[in-house]
Amino acid sequence: AQSVSQHNHHVILSEAASLELGCNYSYGGTVNLFWYVQYPGQHLQLLLKYFSGDPLVKGIKGFEAEFIKSKFSFNLRKPSVQWSDTAEYFCAVKEGGGSYIPTFGRGTSLIVHP
Amino acid sequence: NAGVMQNPRHLVRRRGQEARLRCSPMKGHSHVYWYRQLPEEGLKFMVYLQKENIIDESGMPKERFSAEFPKEGPSILRIQQVVRGDSAAYFCASSPGRTNEKLFFGSGTQLSVL
């Protein structure tokens, strides 16, 4: 069965610091990859996604993620975080070709201090 | 232009009672997913439904849990004879069909079992 690992469970940064959140998955075939964000008190919403093509994906609010197939990774990055980035971040993976059910990682709680 | 609506937002039950969680998908969406989030764990898939059909219930506990998505009305996740371990946030998501695209999430129902 597919599994998704997010190794950083809690991250605390100061504003303007750079961010990288790790995401690794176990499936060896074609995958669709997602990062979702959940701001305090709100529903999950999509930050960015990768289906095919350029492995460096740009999302909303200055976030980007890089798909490295050889490492089974899809790490999320932002060069300079803001206080408003405080949220829970979830990586999700869907097996390509037939599964329509994404598997989520456990999430990373990010706190950004002003 | 309502999104995915879940109610109630908070539900308190005593051990042994029944919990009924409702999810109205986005307009035009006929597919619903239910996930559960336990403290310090990620989103765990429970069940995937289409109107009047359960497509995949591989994540549902074998006993006490059931789900439906009738032709008319919201999707219902029903938990009979709740126990303290059922306390969690339950999230519903919808999509317009079998798709690789993103899911649209509701704000969740926080179930607390006393």
mmCIF file of C-alpha atoms in Angstrom:
data_model
loop_
_atom_site.group_PDB
_atom_site.id
_atom_site.type_symbol
_atom_site.label_atom_id
_atom_site.label_comp_id
_atom_site.label_asym_id
_atom_site.label_seq_id
_atom_site.Cartn_x
_atom_site.Cartn_y
_atom_site.Cartn_z
ATOM 1 C CA ALA A 1 0.000 0.000 0.000
ATOM 2 C CA GLN A 2 1.030 3.526 -0.710
ATOM 3 C CA SER A 3 2.565 5.506 2.154
ATOM 4 C CA VAL A 4 3.543 9.150 2.458
ATOM 5 C CA SER A 5 6.112 10.397 4.962
ATOM 6 C CA GLN A 6 6.468 13.929 6.188
ATOM 7 C CA HIS A 7 9.461 13.893 8.481
ATOM 8 C CA ASN A 8 9.130 17.405 9.892
ATOM 9 C CA HIS A 9 6.139 17.364 12.197
ATOM 10 C CA HIS A 10 6.612 20.769 13.766
ATOM 11 C CA VAL A 11 8.597 23.639 12.277
ATOM 12 C CA ILE A 12 9.106 27.034 13.871
ATOM 13 C CA LEU A 13 10.626 29.859 11.855
ATOM 14 C CA SER A 14 11.042 33.598 12.008
ATOM 15 C CA GLU A 15 9.681 35.774 9.246
ATOM 16 C CA ALA A 16 11.929 35.970 6.169
ATOM 17 C CA ALA A 17 13.519 32.606 6.902
ATOM 18 C CA SER A 18 13.586 30.013 4.129
ATOM 19 C CA LEU A 19 11.351 26.969 4.336
ATOM 20 C CA GLU A 20 11.706 23.426 3.116
ATOM 21 C CA LEU A 21 9.260 20.700 4.121
ATOM 22 C CA GLY A 22 10.072 17.132 3.212
ATOM 23 C CA CYS A 23 7.706 14.641 1.600
ATOM 24 C CA ASN A 24 8.593 11.100 0.539
ATOM 25 C CA TYR A 25 6.318 8.423 -0.844
ATOM 26 C CA SER A 26 6.626 4.718 -1.385
ATOM 27 C CA TYR A 27 4.916 3.969 -4.694
ATOM 28 C CA GLY A 28 7.248 3.156 -7.587
ATOM 29 C CA GLY A 29 4.935 3.830 -10.505
ATOM 30 C CA THR A 30 3.425 6.958 -11.985
ATOM 31 C CA VAL A 31 2.196 9.360 -9.335
ATOM 32 C CA ASN A 32 0.255 12.577 -9.022
ATOM 33 C CA LEU A 33 1.559 14.759 -6.216
ATOM 34 C CA PHE A 34 -0.105 17.489 -4.180
ATOM 35 C CA TRP A 35 0.574 19.889 -1.352
ATOM 36 C CA TYR A 36 -2.432 21.133 0.598
ATOM 37 C CA VAL A 37 -2.485 23.817 3.277
ATOM 38 C CA GLN A 38 -4.873 24.250 6.181
ATOM 39 C CA TYR A 39 -4.856 27.702 7.761
ATOM 40 C CA PRO A 40 -6.135 27.924 11.345
ATOM 41 C CA GLY A 41 -9.890 27.410 11.419
ATOM 42 C CA GLN A 42 -10.165 26.845 7.677
ATOM 43 C CA HIS A 43 -10.572 23.918 5.317
ATOM 44 C CA LEU A 44 -7.744 22.286 3.388
ATOM 45 C CA GLN A 45 -6.943 23.970 0.115
ATOM 46 C CA LEU A 46 -4.577 23.140 -2.696
ATOM 47 C CA LEU A 47 -1.178 24.862 -2.758
ATOM 48 C CA LEU A 48 0.237 23.156 -5.819
ATOM 49 C CA LYS A 49 0.207 19.911 -7.751
ATOM 50 C CA TYR A 50 2.399 17.882 -10.079
ATOM 51 C CA PHE A 51 1.105 15.547 -12.768
ATOM 52 C CA SER A 52 3.812 15.555 -15.444
ATOM 53 C CA GLY A 53 6.291 17.806 -17.230
ATOM 54 C CA ASP A 54 8.589 20.249 -15.472
ATOM 55 C CA PRO A 55 9.431 18.697 -12.083
ATOM 56 C CA LEU A 56 9.665 22.142 -10.494
ATOM 57 C CA VAL A 57 6.141 23.266 -9.785
ATOM 58 C CA LYS A 58 5.099 26.753 -8.787
ATOM 59 C CA GLY A 59 2.063 27.244 -6.588
ATOM 60 C CA ILE A 60 0.175 30.019 -4.890
ATOM 61 C CA LYS A 61 1.669 32.474 -2.394
ATOM 62 C CA GLY A 62 5.249 31.982 -3.553
ATOM 63 C CA PHE A 63 5.447 28.273 -2.778
ATOM 64 C CA GLU A 64 7.157 25.788 -5.061
ATOM 65 C CA ALA A 65 7.889 22.075 -4.955
ATOM 66 C CA GLU A 66 10.329 19.838 -6.756
ATOM 67 C CA PHE A 67 9.564 16.288 -7.834
ATOM 68 C CA ILE A 68 12.682 14.111 -7.698
ATOM 69 C CA LYS A 69 11.685 10.738 -9.047
ATOM 70 C CA SER A 70 14.895 8.965 -8.044
ATOM 71 C CA LYS A 71 14.400 10.023 -4.442
ATOM 72 C CA PHE A 72 10.614 9.491 -4.369
ATOM 73 C CA SER A 73 10.388 13.018 -3.013
ATOM 74 C CA PHE A 74 8.248 16.110 -3.483
ATOM 75 C CA ASN A 75 9.616 18.726 -1.100
ATOM 76 C CA LEU A 76 7.871 22.038 -0.568
ATOM 77 C CA ARG A 77 9.899 25.247 -0.490
ATOM 78 C CA LYS A 78 9.462 28.957 0.032
ATOM 79 C CA PRO A 79 12.441 31.334 0.026
ATOM 80 C CA SER A 80 11.024 33.782 2.581
ATOM 81 C CA VAL A 81 8.130 32.907 4.876
ATOM 82 C CA GLN A 82 5.597 35.319 6.317
ATOM 83 C CA TRP A 83 3.610 35.234 9.535
ATOM 84 C CA SER A 84 0.526 34.478 7.439
ATOM 85 C CA ASP A 85 2.103 31.184 6.322
ATOM 86 C CA THR A 86 1.430 29.755 9.769
ATOM 87 C CA ALA A 87 -0.628 26.673 8.977
ATOM 88 C CA GLU A 88 -0.671 22.888 8.678
ATOM 89 C CA TYR A 89 0.839 21.534 5.447
ATOM 90 C CA PHE A 90 -0.096 18.164 3.979
ATOM 91 C CA CYS A 91 1.593 16.251 1.208
ATOM 92 C CA ALA A 92 -0.634 13.878 -0.779
ATOM 93 C CA VAL A 93 0.105 11.258 -3.402
ATOM 94 C CA LYS A 94 -2.207 9.562 -5.825
ATOM 95 C CA GLU A 95 -1.198 6.567 -7.894
ATOM 96 C CA GLY A 96 -1.527 7.449 -11.539
ATOM 97 C CA GLY A 97 -3.705 5.585 -13.915
ATOM 98 C CA GLY A 98 -6.480 4.165 -11.873
ATOM 99 C CA SER A 99 -6.633 5.247 -8.285
ATOM 100 C CA TYR A 100 -8.671 8.302 -7.467
ATOM 101 C CA ILE A 101 -7.969 8.249 -3.751
ATOM 102 C CA PRO A 102 -5.072 10.398 -2.543
ATOM 103 C CA THR A 103 -2.988 9.202 0.381
ATOM 104 C CA PHE A 104 -2.016 11.967 2.777
ATOM 105 C CA GLY A 105 1.012 12.398 4.964
ATOM 106 C CA ARG A 106 0.661 13.158 8.643
ATOM 107 C CA GLY A 107 1.120 16.881 8.105
ATOM 108 C CA THR A 108 3.638 19.487 9.228
ATOM 109 C CA SER A 109 2.673 22.246 11.579
ATOM 110 C CA LEU A 110 4.453 25.480 10.641
ATOM 111 C CA ILE A 111 4.577 28.407 13.024
ATOM 112 C CA VAL A 112 6.103 31.639 11.767
ATOM 113 C CA HIS A 113 7.029 34.229 14.365
ATOM 114 C CA PRO A 114 6.752 37.874 13.326
ATOM 115 C CA ASN B 1 -21.142 29.637 -4.721
ATOM 116 C CA ALA B 2 -20.971 27.460 -1.640
ATOM 117 C CA GLY B 3 -18.108 25.084 -1.139
ATOM 118 C CA VAL B 4 -18.253 21.742 0.597
ATOM 119 C CA MET B 5 -20.482 22.088 3.626
ATOM 120 C CA GLN B 6 -20.109 19.906 6.687
ATOM 121 C CA ASN B 7 -22.281 19.957 9.740
ATOM 122 C CA PRO B 8 -22.180 20.088 12.574
ATOM 123 C CA ARG B 9 -18.770 21.735 13.087
ATOM 124 C CA HIS B 10 -18.570 20.283 16.571
ATOM 125 C CA LEU B 11 -20.371 17.222 17.878
ATOM 126 C CA VAL B 12 -20.248 15.925 21.420
ATOM 127 C CA ARG B 13 -21.475 12.444 22.212
ATOM 128 C CA ARG B 14 -21.350 10.150 25.224
ATOM 129 C CA ARG B 15 -19.984 6.658 24.885
ATOM 130 C CA GLY B 16 -22.551 4.346 23.322
ATOM 131 C CA GLN B 17 -24.468 7.052 21.475
ATOM 132 C CA GLU B 18 -24.678 7.448 17.720
ATOM 133 C CA ALA B 19 -22.928 10.160 15.725
ATOM 134 C CA ARG B 20 -24.203 11.334 12.339
ATOM 135 C CA LEU B 21 -21.948 13.587 10.312
ATOM 136 C CA ARG B 22 -23.257 15.320 7.204
ATOM 137 C CA CYS B 23 -21.509 16.482 4.079
ATOM 138 C CA SER B 24 -22.997 18.423 1.189
ATOM 139 C CA PRO B 25 -20.596 18.426 -1.751
ATOM 140 C CA MET B 26 -19.962 21.361 -4.012
ATOM 141 C CA LYS B 27 -22.642 22.017 -6.585
ATOM 142 C CA GLY B 28 -22.146 19.710 -9.529
ATOM 143 C CA HIS B 29 -19.955 17.267 -7.632
ATOM 144 C CA SER B 30 -21.157 13.683 -7.477
ATOM 145 C CA HIS B 31 -18.194 12.090 -5.678
ATOM 146 C CA VAL B 32 -17.510 12.315 -1.982
ATOM 147 C CA TYR B 33 -14.537 11.231 0.120
ATOM 148 C CA TRP B 34 -14.411 10.932 3.901
ATOM 149 C CA TYR B 35 -11.161 11.222 5.842
ATOM 150 C CA ARG B 36 -10.423 11.065 9.573
ATOM 151 C CA GLN B 37 -7.687 12.995 11.332
ATOM 152 C CA LEU B 38 -6.577 11.731 14.711
ATOM 153 C CA PRO B 39 -4.301 13.798 16.969
ATOM 154 C CA GLU B 40 -0.685 13.631 15.777
ATOM 155 C CA GLU B 41 -1.718 11.627 12.717
ATOM 156 C CA GLY B 42 -2.394 12.577 9.145
ATOM 157 C CA LEU B 43 -5.573 12.370 7.180
ATOM 158 C CA LYS B 44 -6.607 8.747 6.946
ATOM 159 C CA PHE B 45 -8.864 7.744 4.077
ATOM 160 C CA MET B 46 -12.104 6.117 5.131
ATOM 161 C CA VAL B 47 -14.543 5.810 2.239
ATOM 162 C CA TYR B 48 -15.169 7.035 -1.300
ATOM 163 C CA LEU B 49 -18.723 7.289 -2.567
ATOM 164 C CA GLN B 50 -20.590 8.222 -5.682
ATOM 165 C CA LYS B 51 -24.291 8.981 -5.673
ATOM 166 C CA GLU B 52 -26.007 5.848 -4.317
ATOM 167 C CA ASN B 53 -22.795 3.793 -4.569
ATOM 168 C CA ILE B 54 -19.872 3.014 -2.317
ATOM 169 C CA ILE B 55 -16.839 2.868 -4.588
ATOM 170 C CA ASP B 56 -14.119 2.147 -2.039
ATOM 171 C CA GLU B 57 -14.549 1.596 1.683
ATOM 172 C CA SER B 58 -11.165 0.054 2.352
ATOM 173 C CA GLY B 59 -10.406 2.580 5.097
ATOM 174 C CA MET B 60 -13.607 2.106 7.049
ATOM 175 C CA PRO B 61 -13.528 0.175 10.331
ATOM 176 C CA LYS B 62 -15.449 -3.057 9.865
ATOM 177 C CA GLU B 63 -17.840 -2.430 12.719
ATOM 178 C CA ARG B 64 -19.962 0.503 13.847
ATOM 179 C CA PHE B 65 -19.086 2.744 10.885
ATOM 180 C CA SER B 66 -21.201 3.217 7.771
ATOM 181 C CA ALA B 67 -21.558 5.786 5.027
ATOM 182 C CA GLU B 68 -24.099 6.640 2.420
ATOM 183 C CA PHE B 69 -24.591 9.179 -0.335
ATOM 184 C CA PRO B 70 -28.224 9.059 -1.401
ATOM 185 C CA LYS B 71 -29.602 10.311 -4.665
ATOM 186 C CA GLU B 72 -31.032 13.296 -2.858
ATOM 187 C CA GLY B 73 -29.471 14.993 0.145
ATOM 188 C CA PRO B 74 -26.061 15.026 1.781
ATOM 189 C CA SER B 75 -23.618 12.232 2.347
ATOM 190 C CA ILE B 76 -23.853 10.819 5.860
ATOM 191 C CA LEU B 77 -21.094 9.202 7.902
ATOM 192 C CA ARG B 78 -22.677 7.269 10.732
ATOM 193 C CA ILE B 79 -20.861 5.966 13.787
ATOM 194 C CA GLN B 80 -22.852 3.705 16.078
ATOM 195 C CA GLN B 81 -22.059 3.129 19.748
ATOM 196 C CA VAL B 82 -19.230 5.646 19.782
ATOM 197 C CA VAL B 83 -16.146 5.067 21.903
ATOM 198 C CA ARG B 84 -13.521 7.547 23.107
ATOM 199 C CA GLY B 85 -11.165 6.432 20.348
ATOM 200 C CA ASP B 86 -13.601 7.775 17.753
ATOM 201 C CA SER B 87 -12.822 11.319 18.891
ATOM 202 C CA ALA B 88 -11.249 12.973 15.869
ATOM 203 C CA ALA B 89 -11.768 15.508 13.109
ATOM 204 C CA TYR B 90 -13.731 14.074 10.207
ATOM 205 C CA PHE B 91 -13.239 15.742 6.855
ATOM 206 C CA CYS B 92 -15.307 15.418 3.747
ATOM 207 C CA ALA B 93 -14.064 16.269 0.255
ATOM 208 C CA SER B 94 -15.782 16.260 -3.109
ATOM 209 C CA SER B 95 -14.913 16.100 -6.794
ATOM 210 C CA PRO B 96 -16.956 16.357 -9.954
ATOM 211 C CA GLY B 97 -16.182 12.768 -10.931
ATOM 212 C CA ARG B 98 -13.430 10.213 -11.091
ATOM 213 C CA THR B 99 -10.591 12.620 -11.556
ATOM 214 C CA ASN B 100 -6.937 13.152 -10.939
ATOM 215 C CA GLU B 101 -7.536 16.772 -10.104
ATOM 216 C CA LYS B 102 -7.665 18.265 -6.654
ATOM 217 C CA LEU B 103 -10.258 17.591 -4.024
ATOM 218 C CA PHE B 104 -12.376 20.316 -2.479
ATOM 219 C CA PHE B 105 -12.530 19.976 1.280
ATOM 220 C CA GLY B 106 -15.060 20.979 3.888
ATOM 221 C CA SER B 107 -14.123 22.522 7.210
ATOM 222 C CA GLY B 108 -14.556 19.270 9.060
ATOM 223 C CA THR B 109 -16.580 18.000 11.997
ATOM 224 C CA GLN B 110 -14.805 17.697 15.333
ATOM 225 C CA LEU B 111 -16.276 14.721 17.171
ATOM 226 C CA SER B 112 -15.671 14.532 20.897
ATOM 227 C CA VAL B 113 -16.739 11.433 22.792
ATOM 228 C CA LEU B 114 -17.094 11.852 26.545
#
